[in-house]
mmCIF file of C-alpha atoms in Angstrom:
data_model
loop_
_atom_site.group_PDB
_atom_site.id
_atom_site.type_symbol
_atom_site.label_atom_id
_atom_site.label_comp_id
_atom_site.label_asym_id
_atom_site.label_seq_id
_atom_site.Cartn_x
_atom_site.Cartn_y
_atom_site.Cartn_z
ATOM 1 C CA MET A 1 -17.779 58.821 -5.673
ATOM 2 C CA CYS A 2 -15.248 59.286 -8.668
ATOM 3 C CA ALA A 3 -16.293 55.848 -10.012
ATOM 4 C CA VAL A 4 -20.146 56.687 -9.709
ATOM 5 C CA ILE A 5 -19.640 60.031 -11.626
ATOM 6 C CA ARG A 6 -17.426 58.102 -14.358
ATOM 7 C CA ARG A 7 -20.338 55.457 -14.690
ATOM 8 C CA LEU A 8 -23.087 58.199 -14.785
ATOM 9 C CA ALA A 9 -21.184 60.747 -17.103
ATOM 10 C CA PRO A 10 -21.883 59.030 -20.288
ATOM 11 C CA HIS A 11 -25.756 58.949 -19.500
ATOM 12 C CA LEU A 12 -26.014 62.429 -18.535
ATOM 13 C CA ALA A 13 -24.320 63.517 -21.587
ATOM 14 C CA LEU A 14 -26.739 61.397 -23.642
ATOM 15 C CA LEU A 15 -29.923 62.824 -21.888
ATOM 16 C CA THR A 16 -28.651 66.366 -22.424
ATOM 17 C CA ALA A 17 -28.042 65.765 -26.024
ATOM 18 C CA MET A 18 -31.563 64.317 -26.423
ATOM 19 C CA ALA A 19 -33.039 67.339 -24.959
ATOM 20 C CA PHE A 20 -31.166 69.636 -27.440
ATOM 21 C CA TRP A 21 -32.103 67.165 -30.311
ATOM 22 C CA GLY A 22 -35.816 67.012 -29.223
ATOM 23 C CA SER A 23 -35.821 70.971 -29.471
ATOM 24 C CA THR A 24 -34.340 70.795 -33.081
ATOM 25 C CA PHE A 25 -37.552 70.048 -34.895
ATOM 26 C CA VAL A 26 -39.175 73.378 -33.646
ATOM 27 C CA ALA A 27 -36.110 75.464 -34.123
ATOM 28 C CA LEU A 28 -35.766 74.132 -37.684
ATOM 29 C CA ARG A 29 -39.421 74.920 -38.544
ATOM 30 C CA VAL A 30 -38.915 78.270 -37.228
ATOM 31 C CA ALA A 31 -35.743 78.846 -39.459
ATOM 32 C CA LEU A 32 -37.582 77.801 -42.642
ATOM 33 C CA THR A 33 -40.117 80.426 -42.326
ATOM 34 C CA ALA A 34 -37.270 82.953 -43.462
ATOM 35 C CA LEU A 35 -34.690 80.611 -45.132
ATOM 36 C CA SER A 36 -34.474 77.805 -47.615
ATOM 37 C CA PRO A 37 -33.373 74.342 -46.328
ATOM 38 C CA GLN A 38 -30.178 74.783 -48.145
ATOM 39 C CA GLN A 39 -29.452 78.096 -46.524
ATOM 40 C CA THR A 40 -30.610 76.999 -43.106
ATOM 41 C CA MET A 41 -28.302 74.059 -43.038
ATOM 42 C CA ALA A 42 -25.185 75.909 -44.667
ATOM 43 C CA GLY A 43 -25.658 78.468 -41.746
ATOM 44 C CA ARG A 44 -25.919 75.846 -39.273
ATOM 45 C CA MET A 45 -22.868 73.904 -40.225
ATOM 46 C CA SER A 46 -20.838 77.265 -40.798
ATOM 47 C CA VAL A 47 -21.704 78.237 -37.017
ATOM 48 C CA ALA A 48 -20.722 74.925 -35.920
ATOM 49 C CA CYS A 49 -17.170 75.100 -37.712
ATOM 50 C CA ALA A 50 -16.606 78.498 -36.312
ATOM 51 C CA VAL A 51 -17.178 77.442 -32.895
ATOM 52 C CA PHE A 52 -14.606 74.638 -33.449
ATOM 53 C CA LEU A 53 -11.892 77.069 -34.755
ATOM 54 C CA PRO A 54 -9.800 77.309 -31.541
ATOM 55 C CA LEU A 55 -9.720 73.522 -31.694
ATOM 56 C CA TRP A 56 -8.790 72.995 -35.244
ATOM 57 C CA PRO A 57 -4.787 73.063 -34.927
ATOM 58 C CA ARG A 58 -5.095 70.019 -32.574
ATOM 59 C CA ILE A 59 -7.835 68.334 -34.472
ATOM 60 C CA TRP A 60 -5.966 68.408 -37.785
ATOM 61 C CA ARG A 61 -2.834 66.975 -36.294
ATOM 62 C CA GLU A 62 -5.098 64.013 -34.726
ATOM 63 C CA LEU A 63 -6.828 63.591 -38.144
ATOM 64 C CA ARG A 64 -3.284 63.617 -40.010
ATOM 65 C CA THR A 65 -1.944 61.119 -37.475
ATOM 66 C CA TYR A 66 -4.830 58.525 -37.661
ATOM 67 C CA GLY A 67 -6.343 58.880 -41.060
ATOM 68 C CA HIS A 68 -9.341 56.753 -41.682
ATOM 69 C CA TRP A 69 -10.527 59.427 -44.157
ATOM 70 C CA GLY A 70 -12.936 57.321 -45.974
ATOM 71 C CA ALA A 71 -14.786 56.361 -42.939
ATOM 72 C CA LEU A 72 -14.800 59.915 -41.659
ATOM 73 C CA LEU A 73 -16.304 61.040 -45.200
ATOM 74 C CA LEU A 74 -18.793 58.473 -45.369
ATOM 75 C CA MET A 75 -19.952 59.195 -41.673
ATOM 76 C CA GLY A 76 -20.157 62.922 -42.826
ATOM 77 C CA LEU A 77 -22.184 62.065 -45.714
ATOM 78 C CA CYS A 78 -24.653 60.101 -43.563
ATOM 79 C CA GLU A 79 -24.907 62.709 -40.901
ATOM 80 C CA PRO A 80 -25.102 65.780 -41.271
ATOM 81 C CA CYS A 81 -25.258 65.755 -45.205
ATOM 82 C CA LEU A 82 -28.127 63.287 -46.205
ATOM 83 C CA TYR A 83 -29.680 63.227 -42.683
ATOM 84 C CA PHE A 84 -30.185 67.054 -42.546
ATOM 85 C CA LEU A 85 -31.010 67.079 -46.274
ATOM 86 C CA PHE A 86 -33.874 64.773 -45.706
ATOM 87 C CA GLU A 87 -34.870 66.068 -42.437
ATOM 88 C CA THR A 88 -35.232 69.884 -43.475
ATOM 89 C CA HIS A 89 -37.432 68.982 -46.361
ATOM 90 C CA ALA A 90 -39.273 66.547 -44.071
ATOM 91 C CA LEU A 91 -40.137 69.478 -41.654
ATOM 92 C CA ARG A 92 -41.453 71.677 -44.523
ATOM 93 C CA LEU A 93 -43.878 69.020 -45.142
ATOM 94 C CA THR A 94 -45.098 67.425 -41.735
ATOM 95 C CA THR A 95 -45.115 68.711 -38.097
ATOM 96 C CA ALA A 96 -42.436 68.639 -35.530
ATOM 97 C CA SER A 97 -44.540 66.337 -33.266
ATOM 98 C CA GLN A 98 -44.889 63.669 -36.095
ATOM 99 C CA ALA A 99 -41.256 63.885 -37.201
ATOM 100 C CA GLY A 100 -40.285 63.504 -33.535
ATOM 101 C CA MET A 101 -42.083 60.444 -33.313
ATOM 102 C CA ILE A 102 -40.458 58.902 -36.519
ATOM 103 C CA THR A 103 -37.151 59.271 -34.497
ATOM 104 C CA SER A 104 -38.324 56.338 -32.297
ATOM 105 C CA LEU A 105 -37.082 54.001 -35.212
ATOM 106 C CA LEU A 106 -33.576 55.028 -34.902
ATOM 107 C CA PRO A 107 -32.751 52.516 -31.930
ATOM 108 C CA LEU A 108 -34.050 49.674 -33.775
ATOM 109 C CA LEU A 109 -32.284 50.695 -37.033
ATOM 110 C CA VAL A 110 -29.031 51.226 -35.100
ATOM 111 C CA ALA A 111 -29.474 47.683 -33.648
ATOM 112 C CA ALA A 112 -29.994 46.067 -36.773
ATOM 113 C CA ALA A 113 -26.818 47.784 -38.288
ATOM 114 C CA ALA A 114 -24.736 47.025 -35.231
ATOM 115 C CA PHE A 115 -25.777 43.437 -35.533
ATOM 116 C CA ILE A 116 -24.720 43.350 -39.080
ATOM 117 C CA PHE A 117 -21.565 45.574 -39.136
ATOM 118 C CA LEU A 118 -20.394 45.584 -35.439
ATOM 119 C CA HIS A 119 -21.644 42.087 -34.480
ATOM 120 C CA GLU A 120 -23.561 43.258 -31.448
ATOM 121 C CA ARG A 121 -26.224 40.969 -30.259
ATOM 122 C CA ALA A 122 -29.809 41.450 -31.491
ATOM 123 C CA GLY A 123 -32.382 38.857 -30.443
ATOM 124 C CA LYS A 124 -35.988 37.976 -31.649
ATOM 125 C CA ARG A 125 -37.532 40.594 -29.395
ATOM 126 C CA MET A 126 -35.764 43.334 -31.130
ATOM 127 C CA TRP A 127 -36.933 42.221 -34.517
ATOM 128 C CA ILE A 128 -40.522 41.946 -33.305
ATOM 129 C CA GLY A 129 -40.199 45.383 -31.916
ATOM 130 C CA PHE A 130 -38.719 46.657 -35.064
ATOM 131 C CA PHE A 131 -41.808 45.252 -36.895
ATOM 132 C CA LEU A 132 -44.247 46.904 -34.432
ATOM 133 C CA ALA A 133 -42.628 50.172 -34.617
ATOM 134 C CA VAL A 134 -42.469 50.310 -38.444
ATOM 135 C CA THR A 135 -46.296 49.381 -38.545
ATOM 136 C CA GLY A 136 -46.821 52.394 -36.037
ATOM 137 C CA VAL A 137 -45.135 54.741 -38.349
ATOM 138 C CA VAL A 138 -47.007 53.585 -41.318
ATOM 139 C CA TRP A 139 -50.346 54.111 -39.215
ATOM 140 C CA LEU A 140 -49.294 57.532 -37.993
ATOM 141 C CA SER A 141 -48.552 58.613 -41.536
ATOM 142 C CA LEU A 142 -51.360 57.284 -43.275
ATOM 143 C CA ALA A 143 -53.786 58.663 -40.550
ATOM 144 C CA ALA A 144 -52.300 62.191 -40.924
ATOM 145 C CA GLU A 145 -54.169 65.092 -42.501
ATOM 146 C CA SER A 146 -52.878 67.762 -44.726
ATOM 147 C CA GLY A 147 -53.327 71.175 -43.151
ATOM 148 C CA GLU A 148 -51.568 74.694 -42.729
ATOM 149 C CA LYS A 149 -49.072 73.239 -40.383
ATOM 150 C CA ALA A 150 -48.323 70.023 -42.281
ATOM 151 C CA VAL A 151 -48.926 70.320 -46.180
ATOM 152 C CA ASN A 152 -47.957 66.723 -47.140
ATOM 153 C CA PRO A 153 -47.502 64.690 -43.883
ATOM 154 C CA LEU A 154 -47.211 61.356 -45.498
ATOM 155 C CA LEU A 155 -44.060 62.409 -47.794
ATOM 156 C CA GLY A 156 -42.746 64.307 -44.868
ATOM 157 C CA ASN A 157 -42.850 61.245 -42.577
ATOM 158 C CA MET A 158 -41.148 59.154 -45.326
ATOM 159 C CA LEU A 159 -38.393 61.653 -45.678
ATOM 160 C CA GLU A 160 -37.773 61.614 -41.941
ATOM 161 C CA GLY A 161 -37.741 57.782 -41.923
ATOM 162 C CA LEU A 162 -34.979 58.096 -44.536
ATOM 163 C CA ALA A 163 -33.125 60.568 -42.293
ATOM 164 C CA MET A 164 -33.292 57.949 -39.533
ATOM 165 C CA CYS A 165 -31.627 55.280 -41.930
ATOM 166 C CA CYS A 166 -28.718 57.790 -42.478
ATOM 167 C CA ALA A 167 -28.587 58.362 -38.731
ATOM 168 C CA ALA A 168 -28.257 54.753 -38.013
ATOM 169 C CA GLY A 169 -25.282 54.494 -40.564
ATOM 170 C CA TYR A 170 -23.796 57.595 -38.719
ATOM 171 C CA THR A 171 -23.841 56.148 -35.391
ATOM 172 C CA VAL A 172 -22.339 52.690 -36.238
ATOM 173 C CA LEU A 173 -19.572 54.673 -38.148
ATOM 174 C CA ALA A 174 -19.088 56.926 -35.176
ATOM 175 C CA ARG A 175 -18.850 53.980 -33.032
ATOM 176 C CA TYR A 176 -16.058 52.441 -34.963
ATOM 177 C CA LEU A 177 -14.153 55.656 -35.149
ATOM 178 C CA SER A 178 -14.687 56.326 -31.477
ATOM 179 C CA GLY A 179 -11.899 53.632 -30.978
ATOM 180 C CA VAL A 180 -9.358 56.052 -32.792
ATOM 181 C CA TYR A 181 -10.734 59.610 -32.341
ATOM 182 C CA GLY A 182 -12.082 61.698 -29.567
ATOM 183 C CA ALA A 183 -15.744 63.002 -29.560
ATOM 184 C CA MET A 184 -14.855 66.502 -30.301
ATOM 185 C CA THR A 185 -12.599 65.495 -33.466
ATOM 186 C CA ILE A 186 -15.465 63.215 -34.648
ATOM 187 C CA THR A 187 -17.981 66.270 -34.243
ATOM 188 C CA ALA A 188 -15.600 68.750 -35.889
ATOM 189 C CA ALA A 189 -14.936 66.436 -38.909
ATOM 190 C CA GLN A 190 -18.748 65.883 -39.619
ATOM 191 C CA SER A 191 -19.287 69.721 -39.214
ATOM 192 C CA ALA A 192 -16.520 70.607 -41.738
ATOM 193 C CA VAL A 193 -17.983 67.806 -44.237
ATOM 194 C CA GLY A 194 -21.471 69.240 -43.703
ATOM 195 C CA MET A 195 -20.405 72.903 -44.208
ATOM 196 C CA VAL A 196 -18.762 72.232 -47.551
ATOM 197 C CA PHE A 197 -21.796 69.931 -48.766
ATOM 198 C CA PHE A 198 -24.447 72.572 -47.895
ATOM 199 C CA CYS A 199 -22.574 75.722 -49.028
ATOM 200 C CA LEU A 200 -22.056 74.021 -52.409
ATOM 201 C CA LEU A 201 -25.742 72.946 -52.532
ATOM 202 C CA THR A 202 -26.671 76.652 -51.729
ATOM 203 C CA LEU A 203 -24.284 78.077 -54.495
ATOM 204 C CA PHE A 204 -24.974 75.654 -57.376
ATOM 205 C CA VAL A 205 -28.634 74.022 -56.610
ATOM 206 C CA PRO A 206 -31.853 76.155 -57.296
ATOM 207 C CA GLN A 207 -33.573 76.826 -54.101
ATOM 208 C CA THR A 208 -37.260 76.854 -53.411
ATOM 209 C CA GLU A 209 -38.795 80.290 -53.161
ATOM 210 C CA VAL A 210 -42.038 78.974 -51.107
ATOM 211 C CA LEU A 211 -41.220 79.552 -47.344
ATOM 212 C CA LEU A 212 -42.755 77.560 -44.647
ATOM 213 C CA SER A 213 -46.035 79.029 -43.008
ATOM 214 C CA LEU A 214 -46.599 78.145 -39.438
ATOM 215 C CA GLY A 215 -49.751 80.275 -39.122
ATOM 216 C CA ARG A 216 -48.074 82.934 -36.944
ATOM 217 C CA VAL A 217 -45.904 85.962 -37.226
ATOM 218 C CA PHE A 218 -42.567 85.570 -35.636
ATOM 219 C CA PRO A 219 -39.816 88.427 -34.920
ATOM 220 C CA SER A 220 -37.497 88.931 -37.927
ATOM 221 C CA TRP A 221 -34.373 88.145 -35.676
ATOM 222 C CA LEU A 222 -36.009 84.752 -34.633
ATOM 223 C CA PRO A 223 -35.260 82.321 -37.700
ATOM 224 C CA TRP A 224 -31.727 83.718 -37.608
ATOM 225 C CA ALA A 225 -31.245 83.096 -33.749
ATOM 226 C CA CYS A 226 -32.476 79.415 -34.406
ATOM 227 C CA VAL A 227 -29.839 78.933 -36.973
ATOM 228 C CA PHE A 228 -27.320 80.128 -34.285
ATOM 229 C CA TYR A 229 -28.943 77.886 -31.714
ATOM 230 C CA LEU A 230 -28.812 74.708 -34.143
ATOM 231 C CA GLY A 231 -25.160 75.381 -34.976
ATOM 232 C CA GLY A 232 -23.709 76.569 -31.808
ATOM 233 C CA ILE A 233 -25.610 74.533 -29.195
ATOM 234 C CA VAL A 234 -27.205 71.583 -30.819
ATOM 235 C CA THR A 235 -24.454 70.674 -33.271
ATOM 236 C CA PHE A 236 -21.467 71.439 -30.986
ATOM 237 C CA ALA A 237 -22.720 70.340 -27.550
ATOM 238 C CA GLY A 238 -25.408 67.965 -28.773
ATOM 239 C CA TYR A 239 -23.207 65.930 -31.025
ATOM 240 C CA GLY A 240 -20.223 66.323 -28.673
ATOM 241 C CA MET A 241 -22.109 64.914 -25.792
ATOM 242 C CA TYR A 242 -23.706 62.170 -27.893
ATOM 243 C CA ASN A 243 -20.195 61.085 -29.271
ATOM 244 C CA PHE A 244 -18.883 61.030 -25.925
ATOM 245 C CA GLY A 245 -21.841 58.692 -24.688
ATOM 246 C CA VAL A 246 -21.256 56.472 -27.718
ATOM 247 C CA LYS A 247 -17.487 56.264 -27.151
ATOM 248 C CA ARG A 248 -18.448 55.029 -23.614
ATOM 249 C CA LEU A 249 -21.253 52.713 -24.242
ATOM 250 C CA SER A 250 -22.267 50.564 -27.141
ATOM 251 C CA ALA A 251 -23.900 51.780 -30.154
ATOM 252 C CA GLY A 252 -27.165 50.088 -29.248
ATOM 253 C CA LYS A 253 -27.251 51.343 -25.754
ATOM 254 C CA ALA A 254 -26.371 54.868 -26.664
ATOM 255 C CA ALA A 255 -29.067 54.904 -29.512
ATOM 256 C CA ALA A 256 -31.677 53.759 -27.178
ATOM 257 C CA TYR A 257 -31.725 57.227 -25.447
ATOM 258 C CA VAL A 258 -32.994 58.597 -28.815
ATOM 259 C CA ASN A 259 -36.370 57.191 -27.556
ATOM 260 C CA LEU A 260 -36.534 60.463 -25.453
ATOM 261 C CA ILE A 261 -36.310 62.612 -28.560
ATOM 262 C CA PRO A 262 -40.032 62.125 -29.290
ATOM 263 C CA VAL A 263 -41.005 63.314 -25.715
ATOM 264 C CA PHE A 264 -39.017 66.378 -26.062
ATOM 265 C CA ALA A 265 -40.014 67.096 -29.623
ATOM 266 C CA LEU A 266 -43.897 66.601 -28.847
ATOM 267 C CA LEU A 267 -43.663 68.767 -25.652
ATOM 268 C CA CYS A 268 -41.927 71.435 -27.846
ATOM 269 C CA GLY A 269 -44.077 71.176 -30.808
ATOM 270 C CA VAL A 270 -47.219 71.402 -28.365
ATOM 271 C CA THR A 271 -46.178 74.113 -26.015
ATOM 272 C CA LEU A 272 -44.230 76.343 -28.767
ATOM 273 C CA LEU A 273 -46.102 75.914 -31.927
ATOM 274 C CA GLY A 274 -49.510 74.633 -30.958
ATOM 275 C CA GLU A 275 -49.275 71.416 -32.917
ATOM 276 C CA ARG A 276 -51.725 68.454 -32.005
ATOM 277 C CA LEU A 277 -51.813 64.716 -33.214
ATOM 278 C CA LEU A 278 -55.069 63.451 -34.453
ATOM 279 C CA PRO A 279 -56.829 61.125 -32.015
ATOM 280 C CA VAL A 280 -56.315 58.199 -34.552
ATOM 281 C CA GLN A 281 -52.589 59.033 -34.832
ATOM 282 C CA TYR A 282 -52.120 58.292 -30.961
ATOM 283 C CA GLY A 283 -52.789 54.713 -31.933
ATOM 284 C CA GLY A 284 -49.778 54.583 -34.286
ATOM 285 C CA ALA A 285 -47.676 56.757 -31.547
ATOM 286 C CA LEU A 286 -48.435 54.098 -28.919
ATOM 287 C CA LEU A 287 -47.413 51.234 -31.342
ATOM 288 C CA ILE A 288 -44.234 52.892 -32.216
ATOM 289 C CA LEU A 289 -43.353 53.265 -28.452
ATOM 290 C CA ALA A 290 -44.560 49.848 -27.530
ATOM 291 C CA GLY A 291 -42.217 48.349 -30.383
ATOM 292 C CA VAL A 292 -39.136 50.439 -29.009
ATOM 293 C CA LEU A 293 -39.894 49.452 -25.382
ATOM 294 C CA LEU A 294 -40.204 45.679 -26.522
ATOM 295 C CA SER A 295 -36.795 45.729 -28.286
ATOM 296 C CA GLN A 296 -35.288 47.286 -25.207
ATOM 297 C CA TRP A 297 -36.887 45.073 -22.674
ATOM 298 C CA LYS A 298 -34.438 43.091 -20.267
ATOM 299 C CA THR A 299 -35.691 39.872 -18.746
#
C-alpha cells in the first residue's frame, strides 16, 4: 500500500497543481480590472513570500550550504519574473480560454529543452507533434477577433507563447536543481526573486492607467482576493506540488500534465467569465491537442 501511495503521490501532486494553474487565467483577469500588471504580480509574490516566512530560517541554511546561486537566479528570472511579466500583459489582450490553449505548447518546449540540456530522449514523433501544435497556435491566433474581452488577441497569444518559452527554461532548471534542493526551497527562492523583481518594477517603471474591462461589475474586494489566492494558493501550493512532481519524475513526464491546464482554463473561462472560442478557432485548438497527444503517444 505504501509503495502504491509513493508511486501515485507525484502524479496526484501534479494533477492538483494543474487545477490551481488552470484557474490562474481567470483570477489574473479579474485582478487586472482594478490593478496594473506590476501591482498584481508584486502583490502575488509578496503574499507568497509571507506564506514562506516560518520556513525561511531552514531554507536560508539550505541555500547557504549548497549554493548554485546562478542557477537559482536564472530559474527565478525565467519564472516567475519574465513568465508572469509576459502572461499578465497577455491576459490584458486575449481571453483566458485562448491563453489556456497556448499553454499546450509547454510539454513540447520542455521536451525540446530537456533533449538539448538534460539529454532526455526525444524522438521523431515529438518533433512532428511540436510542428502540429505550433501550427495550431498560429491558426488559433490568426482566427481570433478583437472585441471587448480580447482587444488584441494576436499580440496577447504571442506574449503567452513567450511566457511558455520562459516556463520551459524554468522546468529544466527546476529539474536540475531538484537534485540539490527540496521542492519548498526551490519554490521559496523563486518567490523571493519574483517579489524583488516586481516590487522594483512597480516603484520605477511607469504603470498603465488603462484597467482591464470584462464587461461586468465585480465586488471591490474580489480583485484583491484574487491576488491573495494567486500568491497564497496558486504560488505556494501549486509550485510546491509541481516541484515535488518534477523531483520524482523526469522533466518531460512532469510537463506532460500541463496538457490539462487548457481544459481547466477553458472550463473556468466559459463558466466564470462567459468566454467563447469562435467556431473556426476550434480547428486550431484541436490541432494543438493533436500535436501534444502525438508527442506523448507510447507505442
